[in-house]
Amino acid sequence: MFITIRNLTKSFKKGPNLITPLQNLSLEAPRGEFLALMGPSGSGKTTLLNLIAGIDSPTSGDLMIDDHDVARLSRAQLTKWRSRHVGYIFQLYHLVPILSAFENVELPLLLMPLSRSERRARADAALDLVGLSDRAQHRPPELSGGQEQRVAIARAIVHDPELLVADEPTGDLDGESARSILALLTSLSQDHGKTIVMVTHDPKAAAVANRVLHLEKGQLVNPPATPASAVS
Amino acid sequence: MLPITYAIRNLFRDPSRLLQTVGGSALVVLLVIAAAALTRGMEGVLEATGSAQNVILVGAGSEESIERSEVHLDAESAAATAVSGLSSPLGITAASGEILYMAPLTIAGGHEEPALLRGVTEKALLVHTRVRVIEGAYPSPGQVMVGRLMYRRFGVEALDLAPGRTIAFGKTEFTISGIFEAPGTVLESEVWFDRNDLATLTQRDTLSAVYLRLDDAEFDDVHVFTLQRNDLELSAIREDKYYEKLSSFYAPIRAMTWVTAALVAAGAIFGGLNTLYAAFASRIREMATLQSIGYTRTALLLSLVQESLLATLTGTLLAFVLAMFFLDGLSIPLSLGTFTMELTPGIILTGLGTGLALGTFGTLPPALRCLKPALPVALRSS
C-alpha cells in the first residue's frame, strides 16, 4: 500500500477543552489511487489531509506513506520529506503574488540540487503540462482563477512527487474552470501515476475520484473500499 | 534559501512601507553618525590640544580654569631660570606667560560673538608648537592674529576676517595681522593679542598662566619649582591632563546628544517595527505556503532579514550621503573652541553597524511572529 493509516488520532487543546478532530482512523490506499474526502465542515477532512501531507503531526497512531514513517518524523524531517514527496494544491492557489508563473513553479526546484537549465526545463515542462506555457512570465494578479490553479498544480508536480494533496481545488472556480482542473487531476492520476488525496464538498468533483471516503466527527462513516470497488 | 530576487521584489510590494523603512533607518543612522561625530570631534580636539610635553603653571586654586587664574608676572622668568631642562630652541627658553580672557568681539558689519582671547609674546610659538602662521604676520601692538576657524564662530566668510580687516574689543579696534592654524586643536578658534595690549584692555597686572615646554625636564621638576617658590602661589598641571578635565566638563553635552539621538531613534524604530509587524502579518499564509513546499523556517527568516537589510542598508547609504553633504566638515562652535565633525572610518563603521543592527534585530520580532503560527493554522489565515 502507498498510504497506510492505522488508528490515527489527532487532538489538541483549545483553552480548557481537548478537541479531537480525528479519532482512531484507519485507511489504506494503493499507489496511483485518486481518493476524495468528503464530509461536513469540522468532520476532520482537512486535518486528515494535513497529516497525510506532513503539514501536521498526529497525536497517536501510524501513518506510513510509501514506507516513510511520517508520524515519527520531526518537524525538520517533515519539511525535507514534503519537499521531495508531496505536492500541495490549495483552494485559494496560494501563489506568491510578486513572482511570475514560472518563478512560482520553480520554487520547489530551488530546494533540489539542480542546475539553472535543469530547473528551467522542468518548470517549462510542468507549465506545458497544465497548458500555460504562454503565461509563464505573467504574475498571479494577471491570471484568471482557473489559470492560477493550473500554475499551483504545476508547482505541486514540478518536483515529481508521488503524492498530491488537494484541499478544495475547485472550491473557488467557476464550472468550466473546475471541470478542466478536475480533468487535469484525473490525468495526473491515470497517466502519470500520482496518488491524489482531495478534500471536496462538491459531489461532482468527488465523482472523478477512484474512491470517495466520508468523514463525520473525525471518523470514516463508510468502510474503506479497495480500488476494485472504487467509485468511478 | 529563497533567491535574493524574492527579497528585492518584496521590497517593492508596498512602496510606502519601503519609503518608511528607508527613511526611518536613514534618520536613525544619520542621528547616530551625528552624535558619534560630535562626540569624537569634541574629544579629539581637546585631546589634540593638550601636549604631554607642556606644563601649565596656574595660580594655586585655579586648576579648573586658566581664565580665572592669576599668576605673578615674575613667574615666567623665575620658571625659565629655575627649571632646568626646558626646551630651548635657538637658545630661547620655552616659557610663555600668557593672558587668557573670554570676551565678546565685534567685527565689521556689527557681528558680535564671544571668543577666547590670548595675550601672548613671540615665545608663545615655542610652547604651542602646532601653531603656524599661514597668512600675514604675528601680531604687534595694536594688532591681532586670528585662528583659521574663527570666521565660522561669527558665521561669516573667511575673507571677513582676512589680514587687514579690523576686529573690535569694546571700543578699541585692532587690525588683523595674520591667520594661524593649529590643526585639530581648539586654538584655531582663538584670537591672539599682543600681551601688553590685552593686559591693558582687561586692566590686569598679572598673567593667567605660564606655559613651559619640557625637554629633559620632567613634570616633577616643575612641581618642585612650585613648592620651592611658594611665594608665587603656583600650581603645575600637565597640559594634556588639563584638557582631559575640560573634556569631562563637556560630558553632559555629549550625553545629551546621545540621549536625544536615542529618543528620536527609538521613535523611528518603534514606527518601523509597527510597519514591519503589519507587513509581515499580511504574509503569514505566504510563509506557510513556502513551508508547505519545503522551505525551512530558518530559510524564510533569513529571507525576511535579507529583505529588511536591503531597505535599512539603503537607508544607511542615504544617511552617509546626507552626512557627507551636511555633517562632514561642519564646525560646531562651543565656548571653548570650534569642533569639526568628520566622517572618520570609525564613525562610518558605527553607522554601518547601526544599519545592520536595525535590519537584523529590528526584523527578528515581527519575522518570528510571522513564522510562529502552526502550519495548518497559518495556511488558513487570510
PDB file of N, CA, C and O in Angstrom, chain A residues 195-231:
ATOM      1  N   THR A 195      -0.505   9.546  -6.787  1.00  0.00           N
ATOM      2  CA  THR A 195      -1.535   9.240  -5.797  1.00  0.00           C
ATOM      3  C   THR A 195      -2.104  10.585  -5.351  1.00  0.00           C
ATOM      4  O   THR A 195      -1.344  11.480  -4.967  1.00  0.00           O
ATOM      5  N   ILE A 196      -3.423  10.728  -5.435  1.00  0.00           N
ATOM      6  CA  ILE A 196      -4.034  12.023  -5.120  1.00  0.00           C
ATOM      7  C   ILE A 196      -5.047  11.864  -3.989  1.00  0.00           C
ATOM      8  O   ILE A 196      -5.879  10.943  -4.017  1.00  0.00           O
ATOM      9  N   VAL A 197      -4.929  12.734  -3.003  1.00  0.00           N
ATOM     10  CA  VAL A 197      -5.940  12.807  -1.944  1.00  0.00           C
ATOM     11  C   VAL A 197      -6.547  14.198  -2.034  1.00  0.00           C
ATOM     12  O   VAL A 197      -5.832  15.201  -1.931  1.00  0.00           O
ATOM     13  N   MET A 198      -7.868  14.228  -2.274  1.00  0.00           N
ATOM     14  CA  MET A 198      -8.522  15.524  -2.495  1.00  0.00           C
ATOM     15  C   MET A 198      -9.676  15.715  -1.511  1.00  0.00           C
ATOM     16  O   MET A 198     -10.537  14.847  -1.378  1.00  0.00           O
ATOM     17  N   VAL A 199      -9.672  16.838  -0.832  1.00  0.00           N
ATOM     18  CA  VAL A 199     -10.808  17.198   0.021  1.00  0.00           C
ATOM     19  C   VAL A 199     -11.775  18.013  -0.823  1.00  0.00           C
ATOM     20  O   VAL A 199     -11.354  18.909  -1.561  1.00  0.00           O
ATOM     21  N   THR A 200     -13.040  17.688  -0.777  1.00  0.00           N
ATOM     22  CA  THR A 200     -14.019  18.468  -1.538  1.00  0.00           C
ATOM     23  C   THR A 200     -15.400  18.405  -0.885  1.00  0.00           C
ATOM     24  O   THR A 200     -15.719  17.447  -0.162  1.00  0.00           O
ATOM     25  N   HIS A 201     -16.165  19.449  -1.126  1.00  0.00           N
ATOM     26  CA  HIS A 201     -17.567  19.450  -0.712  1.00  0.00           C
ATOM     27  C   HIS A 201     -18.462  19.123  -1.905  1.00  0.00           C
ATOM     28  O   HIS A 201     -19.648  18.902  -1.760  1.00  0.00           O
ATOM     29  N   ASP A 202     -17.842  19.154  -3.082  1.00  0.00           N
ATOM     30  CA  ASP A 202     -18.612  19.075  -4.323  1.00  0.00           C
ATOM     31  C   ASP A 202     -18.715  17.624  -4.816  1.00  0.00           C
ATOM     32  O   ASP A 202     -17.704  17.015  -5.198  1.00  0.00           O
ATOM     33  N   PRO A 203     -19.908  17.048  -4.834  1.00  0.00           N
ATOM     34  CA  PRO A 203     -20.052  15.658  -5.280  1.00  0.00           C
ATOM     35  C   PRO A 203     -19.584  15.446  -6.716  1.00  0.00           C
ATOM     36  O   PRO A 203     -19.050  14.391  -7.043  1.00  0.00           O
ATOM     37  N   LYS A 204     -19.740  16.497  -7.554  1.00  0.00           N
ATOM     38  CA  LYS A 204     -19.284  16.366  -8.953  1.00  0.00           C
ATOM     39  C   LYS A 204     -17.768  16.209  -9.003  1.00  0.00           C
ATOM     40  O   LYS A 204     -17.233  15.464  -9.817  1.00  0.00           O
ATOM     41  N   ALA A 205     -17.118  16.963  -8.117  1.00  0.00           N
ATOM     42  CA  ALA A 205     -15.654  16.841  -8.070  1.00  0.00           C
ATOM     43  C   ALA A 205     -15.275  15.467  -7.545  1.00  0.00           C
ATOM     44  O   ALA A 205     -14.372  14.803  -8.071  1.00  0.00           O
ATOM     45  N   ALA A 206     -15.976  15.029  -6.488  1.00  0.00           N
ATOM     46  CA  ALA A 206     -15.656  13.730  -5.878  1.00  0.00           C
ATOM     47  C   ALA A 206     -15.875  12.596  -6.874  1.00  0.00           C
ATOM     48  O   ALA A 206     -15.201  11.550  -6.802  1.00  0.00           O
ATOM     49  N   ALA A 207     -16.808  12.824  -7.800  1.00  0.00           N
ATOM     50  CA  ALA A 207     -17.168  11.765  -8.735  1.00  0.00           C
ATOM     51  C   ALA A 207     -16.013  11.366  -9.651  1.00  0.00           C
ATOM     52  O   ALA A 207     -16.004  10.260 -10.191  1.00  0.00           O
ATOM     53  N   VAL A 208     -15.031  12.246  -9.845  1.00  0.00           N
ATOM     54  CA  VAL A 208     -13.921  11.892 -10.735  1.00  0.00           C
ATOM     55  C   VAL A 208     -12.887  11.011 -10.012  1.00  0.00           C
ATOM     56  O   VAL A 208     -11.984  10.470 -10.649  1.00  0.00           O
ATOM     57  N   ALA A 209     -13.014  10.908  -8.676  1.00  0.00           N
ATOM     58  CA  ALA A 209     -12.032  10.131  -7.916  1.00  0.00           C
ATOM     59  C   ALA A 209     -12.295   8.639  -8.082  1.00  0.00           C
ATOM     60  O   ALA A 209     -13.386   8.211  -8.453  1.00  0.00           O
ATOM     61  N   ASN A 210     -11.288   7.833  -7.783  1.00  0.00           N
ATOM     62  CA  ASN A 210     -11.457   6.382  -7.815  1.00  0.00           C
ATOM     63  C   ASN A 210     -12.298   5.920  -6.631  1.00  0.00           C
ATOM     64  O   ASN A 210     -12.990   4.908  -6.697  1.00  0.00           O
ATOM     65  N   ARG A 211     -12.191   6.676  -5.545  1.00  0.00           N
ATOM     66  CA  ARG A 211     -12.880   6.262  -4.329  1.00  0.00           C
ATOM     67  C   ARG A 211     -13.249   7.502  -3.519  1.00  0.00           C
ATOM     68  O   ARG A 211     -12.452   8.449  -3.463  1.00  0.00           O
ATOM     69  N   VAL A 212     -14.412   7.462  -2.905  1.00  0.00           N
ATOM     70  CA  VAL A 212     -14.848   8.593  -2.087  1.00  0.00           C
ATOM     71  C   VAL A 212     -15.000   8.109  -0.640  1.00  0.00           C
ATOM     72  O   VAL A 212     -15.656   7.104  -0.391  1.00  0.00           O
ATOM     73  N   LEU A 213     -14.366   8.835   0.270  1.00  0.00           N
ATOM     74  CA  LEU A 213     -14.494   8.498   1.693  1.00  0.00           C
ATOM     75  C   LEU A 213     -15.256   9.621   2.381  1.00  0.00           C
ATOM     76  O   LEU A 213     -15.020  10.799   2.102  1.00  0.00           O
ATOM     77  N   HIS A 214     -16.163   9.239   3.271  1.00  0.00           N
ATOM     78  CA  HIS A 214     -16.946  10.232   4.003  1.00  0.00           C
ATOM     79  C   HIS A 214     -16.482  10.258   5.449  1.00  0.00           C
ATOM     80  O   HIS A 214     -16.346   9.219   6.080  1.00  0.00           O
ATOM     81  N   LEU A 215     -16.254  11.468   5.931  1.00  0.00           N
ATOM     82  CA  LEU A 215     -15.865  11.611   7.336  1.00  0.00           C
ATOM     83  C   LEU A 215     -16.958  12.346   8.101  1.00  0.00           C
ATOM     84  O   LEU A 215     -17.592  13.271   7.567  1.00  0.00           O
ATOM     85  N   GLU A 216     -17.155  11.915   9.317  1.00  0.00           N
ATOM     86  CA  GLU A 216     -18.034  12.637  10.227  1.00  0.00           C
ATOM     87  C   GLU A 216     -17.460  12.529  11.624  1.00  0.00           C
ATOM     88  O   GLU A 216     -17.103  11.437  12.070  1.00  0.00           O
ATOM     89  N   LYS A 217     -17.340  13.671  12.271  1.00  0.00           N
ATOM     90  CA  LYS A 217     -16.805  13.743  13.635  1.00  0.00           C
ATOM     91  C   LYS A 217     -15.489  12.977  13.778  1.00  0.00           C
ATOM     92  O   LYS A 217     -15.266  12.228  14.738  1.00  0.00           O
ATOM     93  N   GLY A 218     -14.657  13.111  12.788  1.00  0.00           N
ATOM     94  CA  GLY A 218     -13.317  12.555  12.881  1.00  0.00           C
ATOM     95  C   GLY A 218     -13.211  11.086  12.587  1.00  0.00           C
ATOM     96  O   GLY A 218     -12.159  10.477  12.840  1.00  0.00           O
ATOM     97  N   GLN A 219     -14.270  10.510  12.047  1.00  0.00           N
ATOM     98  CA  GLN A 219     -14.188   9.077  11.737  1.00  0.00           C
ATOM     99  C   GLN A 219     -14.804   8.803  10.367  1.00  0.00           C
ATOM    100  O   GLN A 219     -15.710   9.529   9.930  1.00  0.00           O
ATOM    101  N   LEU A 220     -14.317   7.751   9.730  1.00  0.00           N
ATOM    102  CA  LEU A 220     -14.892   7.370   8.439  1.00  0.00           C
ATOM    103  C   LEU A 220     -16.262   6.762   8.683  1.00  0.00           C
ATOM    104  O   LEU A 220     -16.426   5.928   9.585  1.00  0.00           O
ATOM    105  N   VAL A 221     -17.221   7.182   7.896  1.00  0.00           N
ATOM    106  CA  VAL A 221     -18.560   6.638   8.122  1.00  0.00           C
ATOM    107  C   VAL A 221     -18.900   5.519   7.144  1.00  0.00           C
ATOM    108  O   VAL A 221     -19.886   4.839   7.295  1.00  0.00           O
ATOM    109  N   ASN A 222     -18.093   5.295   6.157  1.00  0.00           N
ATOM    110  CA  ASN A 222     -18.232   4.093   5.337  1.00  0.00           C
ATOM    111  C   ASN A 222     -16.890   3.379   5.327  1.00  0.00           C
ATOM    112  O   ASN A 222     -15.845   4.033   5.355  1.00  0.00           O
ATOM    113  N   PRO A 223     -16.876   2.105   5.326  1.00  0.00           N
ATOM    114  CA  PRO A 223     -15.607   1.383   5.431  1.00  0.00           C
ATOM    115  C   PRO A 223     -14.747   1.634   4.196  1.00  0.00           C
ATOM    116  O   PRO A 223     -15.285   1.779   3.092  1.00  0.00           O
ATOM    117  N   PRO A 224     -13.425   1.729   4.384  1.00  0.00           N
ATOM    118  CA  PRO A 224     -12.540   1.947   3.248  1.00  0.00           C
ATOM    119  C   PRO A 224     -12.748   0.879   2.180  1.00  0.00           C
ATOM    120  O   PRO A 224     -12.801  -0.312   2.495  1.00  0.00           O
ATOM    121  N   ALA A 225     -12.930   1.295   0.966  1.00  0.00           N
ATOM    122  CA  ALA A 225     -13.119   0.338  -0.115  1.00  0.00           C
ATOM    123  C   ALA A 225     -11.802   0.099  -0.824  1.00  0.00           C
ATOM    124  O   ALA A 225     -10.879   0.901  -0.743  1.00  0.00           O
ATOM    125  N   THR A 226     -11.712  -1.034  -1.488  1.00  0.00           N
ATOM    126  CA  THR A 226     -10.492  -1.345  -2.241  1.00  0.00           C
ATOM    127  C   THR A 226     -10.619  -0.681  -3.606  1.00  0.00           C
ATOM    128  O   THR A 226     -11.704  -0.313  -4.040  1.00  0.00           O
ATOM    129  N   PRO A 227      -9.503  -0.504  -4.303  1.00  0.00           N
ATOM    130  CA  PRO A 227      -9.559   0.124  -5.622  1.00  0.00           C
ATOM    131  C   PRO A 227     -10.524  -0.594  -6.579  1.00  0.00           C
ATOM    132  O   PRO A 227     -11.128   0.020  -7.439  1.00  0.00           O
ATOM    133  N   ALA A 228     -10.676  -1.922  -6.372  1.00  0.00           N
ATOM    134  CA  ALA A 228     -11.545  -2.676  -7.278  1.00  0.00           C
ATOM    135  C   ALA A 228     -12.993  -2.204  -7.189  1.00  0.00           C
ATOM    136  O   ALA A 228     -13.731  -2.213  -8.167  1.00  0.00           O
ATOM    137  N   SER A 229     -13.371  -1.764  -5.979  1.00  0.00           N
ATOM    138  CA  SER A 229     -14.752  -1.318  -5.797  1.00  0.00           C
ATOM    139  C   SER A 229     -14.854   0.202  -5.825  1.00  0.00           C
ATOM    140  O   SER A 229     -15.730   0.783  -5.214  1.00  0.00           O
ATOM    141  N   ALA A 230     -13.859   0.827  -6.476  1.00  0.00           N
ATOM    142  CA  ALA A 230     -13.809   2.293  -6.451  1.00  0.00           C
ATOM    143  C   ALA A 230     -15.004   2.930  -7.116  1.00  0.00           C
ATOM    144  O   ALA A 230     -15.616   2.359  -8.001  1.00  0.00           O
ATOM    145  N   VAL A 231     -15.295   4.105  -6.622  1.00  0.00           N
ATOM    146  CA  VAL A 231     -16.366   4.889  -7.241  1.00  0.00           C
ATOM    147  C   VAL A 231     -15.802   5.497  -8.512  1.00  0.00           C
ATOM    148  O   VAL A 231     -14.734   6.083  -8.511  1.00  0.00           O
TER     149      VAL A 231
END
